[in-house]
Coordinates of C-alpha atoms in Angstrom, one line a residue:
Chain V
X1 CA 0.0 0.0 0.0
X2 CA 1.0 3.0 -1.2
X3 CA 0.3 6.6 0.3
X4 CA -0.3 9.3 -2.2
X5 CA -1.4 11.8 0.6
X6 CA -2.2 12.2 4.7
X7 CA -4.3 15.0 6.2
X8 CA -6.5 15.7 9.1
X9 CA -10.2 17.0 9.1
X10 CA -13.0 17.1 11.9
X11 CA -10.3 14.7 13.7
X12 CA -10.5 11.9 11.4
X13 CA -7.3 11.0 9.6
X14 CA -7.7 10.3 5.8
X15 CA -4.9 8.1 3.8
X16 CA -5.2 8.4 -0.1
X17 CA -3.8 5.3 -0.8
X18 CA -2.6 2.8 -4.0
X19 CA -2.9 -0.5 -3.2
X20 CA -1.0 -2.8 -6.2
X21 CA -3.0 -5.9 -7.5
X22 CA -1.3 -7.6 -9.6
X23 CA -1.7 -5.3 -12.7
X24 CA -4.0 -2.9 -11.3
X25 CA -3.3 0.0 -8.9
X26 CA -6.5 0.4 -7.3
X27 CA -7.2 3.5 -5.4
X28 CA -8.2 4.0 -1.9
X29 CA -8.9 5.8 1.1
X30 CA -8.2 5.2 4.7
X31 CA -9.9 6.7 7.7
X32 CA -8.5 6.5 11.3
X33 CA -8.9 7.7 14.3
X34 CA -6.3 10.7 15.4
X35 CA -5.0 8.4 18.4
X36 CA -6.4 5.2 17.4
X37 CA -6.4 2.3 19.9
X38 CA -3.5 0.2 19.4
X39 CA -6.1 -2.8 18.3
X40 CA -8.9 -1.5 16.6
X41 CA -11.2 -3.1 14.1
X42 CA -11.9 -1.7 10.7
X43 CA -14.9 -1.6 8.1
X44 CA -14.5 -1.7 4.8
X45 CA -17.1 0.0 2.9
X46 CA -18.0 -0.8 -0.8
X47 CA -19.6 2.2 -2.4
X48 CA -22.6 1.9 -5.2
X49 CA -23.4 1.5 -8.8
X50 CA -21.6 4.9 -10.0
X51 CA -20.4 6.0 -6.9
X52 CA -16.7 5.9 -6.2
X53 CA -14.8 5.8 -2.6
X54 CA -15.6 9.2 -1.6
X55 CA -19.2 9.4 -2.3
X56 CA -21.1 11.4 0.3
X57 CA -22.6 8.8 1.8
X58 CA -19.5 6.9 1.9
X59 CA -17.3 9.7 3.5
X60 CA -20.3 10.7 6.1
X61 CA -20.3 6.9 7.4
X62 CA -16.9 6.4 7.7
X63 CA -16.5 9.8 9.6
X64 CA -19.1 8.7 11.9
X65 CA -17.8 5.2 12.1
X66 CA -14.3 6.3 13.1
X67 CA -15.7 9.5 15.3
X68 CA -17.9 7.4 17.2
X69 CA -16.9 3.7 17.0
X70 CA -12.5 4.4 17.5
X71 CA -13.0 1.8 13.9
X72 CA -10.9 2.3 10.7
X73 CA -12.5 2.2 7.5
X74 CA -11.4 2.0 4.4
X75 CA -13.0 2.5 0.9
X76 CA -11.9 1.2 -2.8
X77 CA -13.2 2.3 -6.6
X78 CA -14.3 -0.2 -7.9
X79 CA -13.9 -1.2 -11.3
X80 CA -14.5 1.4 -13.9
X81 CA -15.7 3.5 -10.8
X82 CA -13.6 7.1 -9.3
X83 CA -10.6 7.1 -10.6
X84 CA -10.5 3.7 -12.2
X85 CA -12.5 5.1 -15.4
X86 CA -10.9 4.2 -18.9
X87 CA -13.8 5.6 -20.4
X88 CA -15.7 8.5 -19.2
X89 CA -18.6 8.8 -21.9
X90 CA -19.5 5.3 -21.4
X91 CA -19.7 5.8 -17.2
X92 CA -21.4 8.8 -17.8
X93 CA -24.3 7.2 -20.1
X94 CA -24.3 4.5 -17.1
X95 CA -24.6 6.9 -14.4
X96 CA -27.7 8.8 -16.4
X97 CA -29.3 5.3 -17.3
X98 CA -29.3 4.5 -13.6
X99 CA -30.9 8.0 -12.9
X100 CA -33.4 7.3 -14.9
X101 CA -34.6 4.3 -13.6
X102 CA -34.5 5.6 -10.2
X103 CA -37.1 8.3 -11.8
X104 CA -39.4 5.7 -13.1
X105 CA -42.8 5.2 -11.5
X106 CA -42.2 2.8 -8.6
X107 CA -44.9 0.7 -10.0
X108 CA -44.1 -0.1 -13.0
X109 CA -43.4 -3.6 -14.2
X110 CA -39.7 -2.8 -15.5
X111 CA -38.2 -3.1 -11.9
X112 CA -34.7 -4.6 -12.1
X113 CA -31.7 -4.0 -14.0
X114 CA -30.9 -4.8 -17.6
X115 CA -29.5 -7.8 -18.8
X116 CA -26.7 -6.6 -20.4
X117 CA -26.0 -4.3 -17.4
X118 CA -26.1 -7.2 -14.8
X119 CA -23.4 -9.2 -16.9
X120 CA -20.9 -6.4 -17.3
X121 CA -21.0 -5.5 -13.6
X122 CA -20.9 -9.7 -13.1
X123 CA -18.1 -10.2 -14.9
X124 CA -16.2 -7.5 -12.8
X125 CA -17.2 -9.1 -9.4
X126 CA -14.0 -11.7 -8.8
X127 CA -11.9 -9.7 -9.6
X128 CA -12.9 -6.7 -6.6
X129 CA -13.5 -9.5 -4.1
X130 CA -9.8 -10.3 -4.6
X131 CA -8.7 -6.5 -4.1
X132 CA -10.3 -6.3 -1.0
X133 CA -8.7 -9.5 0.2
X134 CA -5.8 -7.9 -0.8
X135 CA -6.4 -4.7 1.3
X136 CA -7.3 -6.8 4.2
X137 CA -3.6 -8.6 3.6
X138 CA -2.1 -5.4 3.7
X139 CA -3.8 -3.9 6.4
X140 CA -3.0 -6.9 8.6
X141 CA 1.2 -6.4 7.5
X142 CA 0.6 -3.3 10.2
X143 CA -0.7 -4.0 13.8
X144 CA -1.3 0.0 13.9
X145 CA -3.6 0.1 11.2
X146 CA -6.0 -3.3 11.9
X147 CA -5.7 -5.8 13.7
X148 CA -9.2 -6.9 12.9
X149 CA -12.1 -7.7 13.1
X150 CA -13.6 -6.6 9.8
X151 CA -16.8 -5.8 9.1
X152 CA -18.3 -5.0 5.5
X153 CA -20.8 -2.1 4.4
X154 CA -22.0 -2.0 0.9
X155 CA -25.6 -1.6 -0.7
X156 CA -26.7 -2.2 -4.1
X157 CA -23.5 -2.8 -5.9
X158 CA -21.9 -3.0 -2.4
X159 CA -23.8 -6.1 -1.9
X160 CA -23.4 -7.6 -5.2
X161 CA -19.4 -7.2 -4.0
X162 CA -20.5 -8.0 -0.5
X163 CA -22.0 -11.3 -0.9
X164 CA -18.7 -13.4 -2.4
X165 CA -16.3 -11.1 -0.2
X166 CA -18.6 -11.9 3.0
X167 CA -19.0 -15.6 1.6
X168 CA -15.1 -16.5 1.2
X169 CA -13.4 -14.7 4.0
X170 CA -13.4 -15.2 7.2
X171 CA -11.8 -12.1 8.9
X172 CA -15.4 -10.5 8.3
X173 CA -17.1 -10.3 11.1
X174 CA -20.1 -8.8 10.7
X175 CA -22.3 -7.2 7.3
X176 CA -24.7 -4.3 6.5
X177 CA -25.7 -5.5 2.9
X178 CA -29.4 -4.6 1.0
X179 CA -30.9 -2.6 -1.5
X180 CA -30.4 -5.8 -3.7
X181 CA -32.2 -8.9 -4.8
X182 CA -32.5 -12.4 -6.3
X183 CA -33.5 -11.4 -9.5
X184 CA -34.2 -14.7 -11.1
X185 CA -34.5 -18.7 -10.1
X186 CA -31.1 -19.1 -10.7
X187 CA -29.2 -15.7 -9.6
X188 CA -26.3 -17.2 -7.9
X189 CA -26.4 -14.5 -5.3
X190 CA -29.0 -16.6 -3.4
X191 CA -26.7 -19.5 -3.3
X192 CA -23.5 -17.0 -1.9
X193 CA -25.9 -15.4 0.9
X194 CA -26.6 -18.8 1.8
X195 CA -22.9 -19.3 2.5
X196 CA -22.9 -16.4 4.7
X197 CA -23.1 -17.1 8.7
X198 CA -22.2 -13.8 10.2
X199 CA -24.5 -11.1 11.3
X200 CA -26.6 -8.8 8.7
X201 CA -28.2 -6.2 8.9
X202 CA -29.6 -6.0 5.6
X203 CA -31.3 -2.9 4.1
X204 CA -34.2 -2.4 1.6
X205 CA -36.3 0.3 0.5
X206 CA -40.3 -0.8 -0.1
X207 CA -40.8 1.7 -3.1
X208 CA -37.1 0.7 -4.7
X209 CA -37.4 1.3 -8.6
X210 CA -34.5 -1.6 -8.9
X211 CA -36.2 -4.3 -8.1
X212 CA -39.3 -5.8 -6.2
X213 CA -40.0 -5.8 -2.8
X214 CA -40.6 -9.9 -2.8
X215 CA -37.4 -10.0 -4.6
X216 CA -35.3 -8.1 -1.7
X217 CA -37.1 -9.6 1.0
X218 CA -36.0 -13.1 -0.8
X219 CA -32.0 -11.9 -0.8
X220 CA -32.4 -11.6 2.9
X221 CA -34.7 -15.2 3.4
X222 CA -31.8 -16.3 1.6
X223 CA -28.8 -15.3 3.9
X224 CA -27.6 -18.4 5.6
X225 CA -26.9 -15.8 9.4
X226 CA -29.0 -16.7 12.0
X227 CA -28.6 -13.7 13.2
X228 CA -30.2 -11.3 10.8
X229 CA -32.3 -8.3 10.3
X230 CA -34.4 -6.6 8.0
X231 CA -34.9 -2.8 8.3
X232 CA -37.5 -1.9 5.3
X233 CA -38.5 1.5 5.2
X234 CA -40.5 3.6 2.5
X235 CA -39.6 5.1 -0.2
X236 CA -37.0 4.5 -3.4
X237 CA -33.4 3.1 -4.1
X238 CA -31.7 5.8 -2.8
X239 CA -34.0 7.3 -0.1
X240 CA -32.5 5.4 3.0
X241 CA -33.4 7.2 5.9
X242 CA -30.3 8.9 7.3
X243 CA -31.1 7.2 10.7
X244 CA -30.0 3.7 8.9
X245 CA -26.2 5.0 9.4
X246 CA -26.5 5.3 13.2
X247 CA -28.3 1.6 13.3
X248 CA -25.4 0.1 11.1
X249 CA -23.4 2.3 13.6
X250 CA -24.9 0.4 16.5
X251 CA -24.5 -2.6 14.6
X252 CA -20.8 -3.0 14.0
X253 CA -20.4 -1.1 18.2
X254 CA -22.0 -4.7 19.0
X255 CA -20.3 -7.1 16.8
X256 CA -16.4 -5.4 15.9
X257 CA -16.1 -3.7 19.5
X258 CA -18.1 -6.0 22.0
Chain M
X1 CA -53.4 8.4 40.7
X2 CA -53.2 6.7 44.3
X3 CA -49.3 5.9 44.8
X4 CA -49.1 2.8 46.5
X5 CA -45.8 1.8 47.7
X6 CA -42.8 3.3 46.2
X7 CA -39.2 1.6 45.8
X8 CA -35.5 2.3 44.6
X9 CA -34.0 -0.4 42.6
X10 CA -31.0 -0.1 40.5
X11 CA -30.7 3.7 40.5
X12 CA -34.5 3.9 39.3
X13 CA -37.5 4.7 41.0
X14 CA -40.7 2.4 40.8
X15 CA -44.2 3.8 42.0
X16 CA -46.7 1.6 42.4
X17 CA -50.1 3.5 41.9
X18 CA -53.9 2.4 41.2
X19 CA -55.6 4.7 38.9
X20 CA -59.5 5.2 39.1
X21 CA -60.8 5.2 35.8
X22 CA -64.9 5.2 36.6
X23 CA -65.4 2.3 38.5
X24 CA -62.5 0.4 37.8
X25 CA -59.4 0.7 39.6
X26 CA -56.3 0.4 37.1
X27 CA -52.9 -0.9 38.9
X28 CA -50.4 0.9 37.2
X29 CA -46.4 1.2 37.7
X30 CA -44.6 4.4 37.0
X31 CA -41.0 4.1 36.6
X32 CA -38.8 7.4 37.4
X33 CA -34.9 8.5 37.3
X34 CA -34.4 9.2 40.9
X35 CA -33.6 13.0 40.0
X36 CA -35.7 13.6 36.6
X37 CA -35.7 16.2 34.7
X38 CA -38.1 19.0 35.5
X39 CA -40.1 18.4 32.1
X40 CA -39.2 14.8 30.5
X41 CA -41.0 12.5 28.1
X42 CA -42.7 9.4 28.9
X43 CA -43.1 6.0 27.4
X44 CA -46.0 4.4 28.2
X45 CA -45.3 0.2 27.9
X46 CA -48.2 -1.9 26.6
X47 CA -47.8 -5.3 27.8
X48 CA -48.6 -8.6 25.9
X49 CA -51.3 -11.6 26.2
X50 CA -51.4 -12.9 29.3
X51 CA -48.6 -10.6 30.7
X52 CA -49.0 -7.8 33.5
X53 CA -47.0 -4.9 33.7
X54 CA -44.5 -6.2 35.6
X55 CA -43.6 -9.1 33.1
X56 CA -40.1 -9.5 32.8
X57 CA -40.0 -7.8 29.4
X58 CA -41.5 -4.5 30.6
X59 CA -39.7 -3.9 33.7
X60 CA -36.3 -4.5 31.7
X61 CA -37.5 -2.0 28.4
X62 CA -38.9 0.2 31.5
X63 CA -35.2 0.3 33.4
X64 CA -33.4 0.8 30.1
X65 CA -35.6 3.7 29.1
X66 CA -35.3 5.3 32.5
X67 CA -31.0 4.7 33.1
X68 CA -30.4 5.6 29.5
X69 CA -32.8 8.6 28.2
X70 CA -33.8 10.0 31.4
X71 CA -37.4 9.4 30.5
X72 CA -40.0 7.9 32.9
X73 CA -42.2 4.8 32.1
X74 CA -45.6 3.7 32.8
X75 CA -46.9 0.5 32.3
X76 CA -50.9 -0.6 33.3
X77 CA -52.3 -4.3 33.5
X78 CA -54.8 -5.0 30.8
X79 CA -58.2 -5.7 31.9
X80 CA -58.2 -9.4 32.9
X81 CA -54.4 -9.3 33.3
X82 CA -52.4 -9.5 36.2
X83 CA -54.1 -7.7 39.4
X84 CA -57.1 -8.0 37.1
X85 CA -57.5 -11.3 36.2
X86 CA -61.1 -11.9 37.6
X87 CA -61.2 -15.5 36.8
X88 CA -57.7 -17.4 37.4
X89 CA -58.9 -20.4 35.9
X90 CA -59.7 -19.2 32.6
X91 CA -56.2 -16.9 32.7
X92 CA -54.5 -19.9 33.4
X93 CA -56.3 -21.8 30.7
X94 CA -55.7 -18.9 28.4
X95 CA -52.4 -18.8 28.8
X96 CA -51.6 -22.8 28.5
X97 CA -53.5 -21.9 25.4
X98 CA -51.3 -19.1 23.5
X99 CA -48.2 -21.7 25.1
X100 CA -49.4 -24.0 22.8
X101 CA -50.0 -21.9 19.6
X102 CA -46.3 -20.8 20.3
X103 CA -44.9 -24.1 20.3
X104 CA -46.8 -24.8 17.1
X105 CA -44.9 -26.0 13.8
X106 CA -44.6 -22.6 12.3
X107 CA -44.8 -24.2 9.1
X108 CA -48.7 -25.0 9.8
X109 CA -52.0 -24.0 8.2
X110 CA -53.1 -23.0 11.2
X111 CA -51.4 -20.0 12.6
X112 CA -53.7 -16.8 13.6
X113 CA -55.4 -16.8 16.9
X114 CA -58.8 -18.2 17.1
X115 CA -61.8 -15.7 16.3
X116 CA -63.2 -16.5 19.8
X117 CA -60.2 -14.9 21.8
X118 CA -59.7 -12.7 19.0
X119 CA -63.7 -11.0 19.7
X120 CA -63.1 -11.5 23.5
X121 CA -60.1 -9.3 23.2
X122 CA -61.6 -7.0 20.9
X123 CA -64.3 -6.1 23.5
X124 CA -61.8 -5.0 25.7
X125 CA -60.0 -2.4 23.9
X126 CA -62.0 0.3 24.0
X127 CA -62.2 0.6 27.7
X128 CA -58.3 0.2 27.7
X129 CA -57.7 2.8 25.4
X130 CA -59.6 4.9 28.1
X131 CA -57.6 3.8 30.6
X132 CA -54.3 4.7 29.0
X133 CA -56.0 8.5 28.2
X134 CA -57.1 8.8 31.9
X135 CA -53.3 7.8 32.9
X136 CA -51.5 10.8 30.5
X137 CA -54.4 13.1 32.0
X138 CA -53.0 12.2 35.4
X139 CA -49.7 12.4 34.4
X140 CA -49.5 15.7 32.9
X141 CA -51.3 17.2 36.4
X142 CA -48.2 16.5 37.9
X143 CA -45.3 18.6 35.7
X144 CA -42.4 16.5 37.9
X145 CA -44.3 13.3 36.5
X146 CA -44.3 14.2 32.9
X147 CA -45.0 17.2 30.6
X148 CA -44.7 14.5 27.6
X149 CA -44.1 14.1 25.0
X150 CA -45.1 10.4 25.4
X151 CA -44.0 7.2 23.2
X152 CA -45.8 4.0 23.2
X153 CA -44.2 0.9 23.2
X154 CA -46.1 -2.8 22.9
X155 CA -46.4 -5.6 20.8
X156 CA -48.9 -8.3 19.8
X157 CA -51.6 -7.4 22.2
X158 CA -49.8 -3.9 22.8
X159 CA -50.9 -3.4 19.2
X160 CA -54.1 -3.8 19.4
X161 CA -54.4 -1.3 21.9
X162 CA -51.4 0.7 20.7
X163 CA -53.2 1.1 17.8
X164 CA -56.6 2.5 18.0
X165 CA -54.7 4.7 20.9
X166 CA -52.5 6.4 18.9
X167 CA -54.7 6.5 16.1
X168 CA -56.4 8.7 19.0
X169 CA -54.3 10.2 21.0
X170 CA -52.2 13.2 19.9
X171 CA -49.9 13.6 22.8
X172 CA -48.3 10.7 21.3
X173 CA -45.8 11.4 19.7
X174 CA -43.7 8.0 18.5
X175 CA -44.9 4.4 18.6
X176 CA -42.6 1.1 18.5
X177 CA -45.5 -1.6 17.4
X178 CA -45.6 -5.1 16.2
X179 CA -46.2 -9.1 16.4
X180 CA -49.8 -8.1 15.0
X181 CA -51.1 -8.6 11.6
X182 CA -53.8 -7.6 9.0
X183 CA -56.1 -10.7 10.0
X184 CA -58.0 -10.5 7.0
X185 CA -59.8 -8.3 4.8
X186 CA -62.2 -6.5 7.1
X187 CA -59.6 -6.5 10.3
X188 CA -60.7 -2.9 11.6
X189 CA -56.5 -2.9 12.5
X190 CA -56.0 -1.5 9.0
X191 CA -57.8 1.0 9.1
X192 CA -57.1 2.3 12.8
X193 CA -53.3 1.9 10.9
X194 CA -53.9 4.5 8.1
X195 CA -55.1 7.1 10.9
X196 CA -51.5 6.8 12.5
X197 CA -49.1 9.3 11.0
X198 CA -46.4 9.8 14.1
X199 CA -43.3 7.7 13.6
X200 CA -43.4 3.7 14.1
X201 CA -40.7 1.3 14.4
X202 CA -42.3 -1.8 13.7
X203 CA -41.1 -5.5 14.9
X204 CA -42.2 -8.8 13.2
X205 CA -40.7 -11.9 13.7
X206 CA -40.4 -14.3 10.4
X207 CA -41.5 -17.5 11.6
X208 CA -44.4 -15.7 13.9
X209 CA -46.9 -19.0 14.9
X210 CA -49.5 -16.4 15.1
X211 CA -50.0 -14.7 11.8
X212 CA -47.9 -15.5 8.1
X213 CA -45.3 -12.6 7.4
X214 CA -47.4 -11.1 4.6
X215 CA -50.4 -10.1 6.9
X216 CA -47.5 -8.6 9.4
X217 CA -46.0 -6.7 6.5
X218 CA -49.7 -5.8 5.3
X219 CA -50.4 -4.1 8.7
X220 CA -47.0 -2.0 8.3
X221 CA -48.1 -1.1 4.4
X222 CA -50.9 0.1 6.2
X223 CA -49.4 2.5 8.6
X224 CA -50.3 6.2 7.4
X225 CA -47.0 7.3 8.8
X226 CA -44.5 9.0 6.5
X227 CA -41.5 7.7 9.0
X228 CA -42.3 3.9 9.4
X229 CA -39.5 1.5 10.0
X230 CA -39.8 -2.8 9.8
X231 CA -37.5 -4.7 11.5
X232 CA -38.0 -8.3 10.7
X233 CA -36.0 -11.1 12.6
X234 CA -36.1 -14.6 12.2
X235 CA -37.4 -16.7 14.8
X236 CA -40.8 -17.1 16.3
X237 CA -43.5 -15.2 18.6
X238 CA -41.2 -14.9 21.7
X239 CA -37.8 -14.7 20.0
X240 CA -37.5 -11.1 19.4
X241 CA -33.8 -10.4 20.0
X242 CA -32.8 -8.8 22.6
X243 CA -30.3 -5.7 20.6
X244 CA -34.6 -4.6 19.6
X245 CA -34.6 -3.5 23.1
X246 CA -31.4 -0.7 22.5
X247 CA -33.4 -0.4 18.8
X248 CA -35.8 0.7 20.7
X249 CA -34.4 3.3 22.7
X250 CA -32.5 4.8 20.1
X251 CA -35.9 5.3 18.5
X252 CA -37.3 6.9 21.4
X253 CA -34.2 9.1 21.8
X254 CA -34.3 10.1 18.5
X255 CA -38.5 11.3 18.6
X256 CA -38.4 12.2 22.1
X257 CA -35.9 13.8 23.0
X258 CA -34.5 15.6 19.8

């Protein structure tokens, strides 16, 4: 891990960092405390669908996370996400194709992604699950910056990164996953969550334009935890209430610190 | 309000009281911080079937709110519960009776309460609903007892009532409801839901042996609040976990003390 840059705001420390993977530098940020404990756990957070690693909502939860919690968190672009963009035009028709189906009437029939979306953003998936395994390696080569736990945070895309990443490794202790589905009778997602035995806390949104209720609420039937939760609350994809941060807050404070 | 007997336990104060409310005498408890603040919100606790208000469940939610908001809590025995039963036999049989349902194959046909205790039940609302008005009344004579605002908190039967009284009542202000369902088409519960627009946190459990998930979900849909929030769990009747408890009090610190 490389770091490109250090500096200080509202008493959070934030690392710009490079992390190499094999061929691909992959771009990241890490969050600590000023005085962090000498043992502290860390979440990694996996940002959405055309978001990138310092998305607002990304950068307000790891603030709070590391303010309130002592935690590190750290955050990667995905692929073809932030920094990692080899071609702007196409990202930006992607980013105002997904605005537009977050505009469409919740009711409508067409709920889901496209086809051809789902496959490009499939075929991507392996190859992030190994970067953060890699992260977590490096992170681990340094007792000051975590010592573990981890815990995961991603929604939508998140969890389509979450569920193999929570699946395979074992240093995660603990999830907040949602706004995602089993879209069909054989979407291997339900077959990952079922590998899954940590804590969720899983997220969905009742009026989500990305996919159906029935279908969300089958993701989380799906999980293999037995300790899990569903919060559902009103409204579209990207209408989380703001009070869903300080639950996931309370969350990890129960399972990374307890 | 006729105080009883009051007590010190555990850094909280616990009044015994009757309240007259016509000709019935209502025992009540009122839990206090032993130096409140001069004007702090209430929670009034709703217990369940064939609990009391000093079930272990209520005294525990009652302490919690007390030691870590600052609010007080009241809690009343239903009619025909606790102090009130009037016929131990039939309590007793009652309660051997919901014992069973609960250790019912959740997978059965059969889940729902019967329509017998359901219309037994039913006639007893009203007057409780009373009973819970008459108690803020008495409360808010007293500014050192509460100036409100007031939360509700009960599930299953602390729905039924919960609902139609804060459907009613507009000193409350926040509701944590659940373990109750849409029962079927012409359950009056649905529509006393749509008349409730303060904010809910709403608990259902996913293998519930009294209702299927979808009538629980249907009596959330039904809410008429803009700020609703489902928490589902897995597990059956009496398995809510215990982190709902601290779910619960962040919710009420969140509406009633903000």
């Amino acid at each position: 891990m490389d770091i490109v840059s250090e500096t200080v705001e509202k008493a959070v420390v934030e690392r710009r960092f490079d992390l190499k993977v094999g061929t691909e530098v992959v771009p990241g940020i890490h969050w600590l405390p000023e005085e962090p404990a000498p043992s502290h756990p860390t979440v990694l957070i996996g940002h959405g669908g055309t978001q990138h690693k310092r998305a607002p909502n990304v950068l307000a939860l790891a603030r709070a996370l590391v303010r309130h919690l002592g935690v590190g968190a750290v955050a990667l672009d995905a692929p073809e996400h932030g920094e990692r963009v080899s071609d702007p035009e196409a990202a930006s028709k992607a980013r105002r194709g997904l605005e537009q189906r977050l505009g469409a009437d919740s009711g409508s029939e067409r709920r889901g992604v496209s086809e051809s979306w789902r496959s490009v953003m499939a075929a991507r998936i392996p190859g992030h699950v190994r970067e953060w395994q890699a992260l977590i390696d490096d992170l681990q080569t340094m007792p000051a910056w975590s010592a573990g736990p981890f815990g995961y945070w991603g929604l939508s895309m998140g969890t389509s990164h979450g569920l193999p990443l929570v699946a395979r490794e074992p240093r995660i202790a603990a999830a907040v996953l949602g706004l995602n589905a089993v879209a069909s009778a054989d979407d291997p997602q339900a077959s990952l969550a079922a590998k899954i035995t940590v804590p969720v806390l899983f997220l969905l949104q009742s009026d989500d334009e990305l996919m159906t209720r029935d279908a969300g609420i089958a993701l989380w039937d799906a999980l293999g935890s037995g300790q899990k939760t569903l919060h559902l609350n009103p409204g579209g994809h990207i209408d989380v209430p703001r009070f869903e941060r300080e639950a996931a807050e309370q969350f990890f404070r129960r399972h990374l610190l307890a």
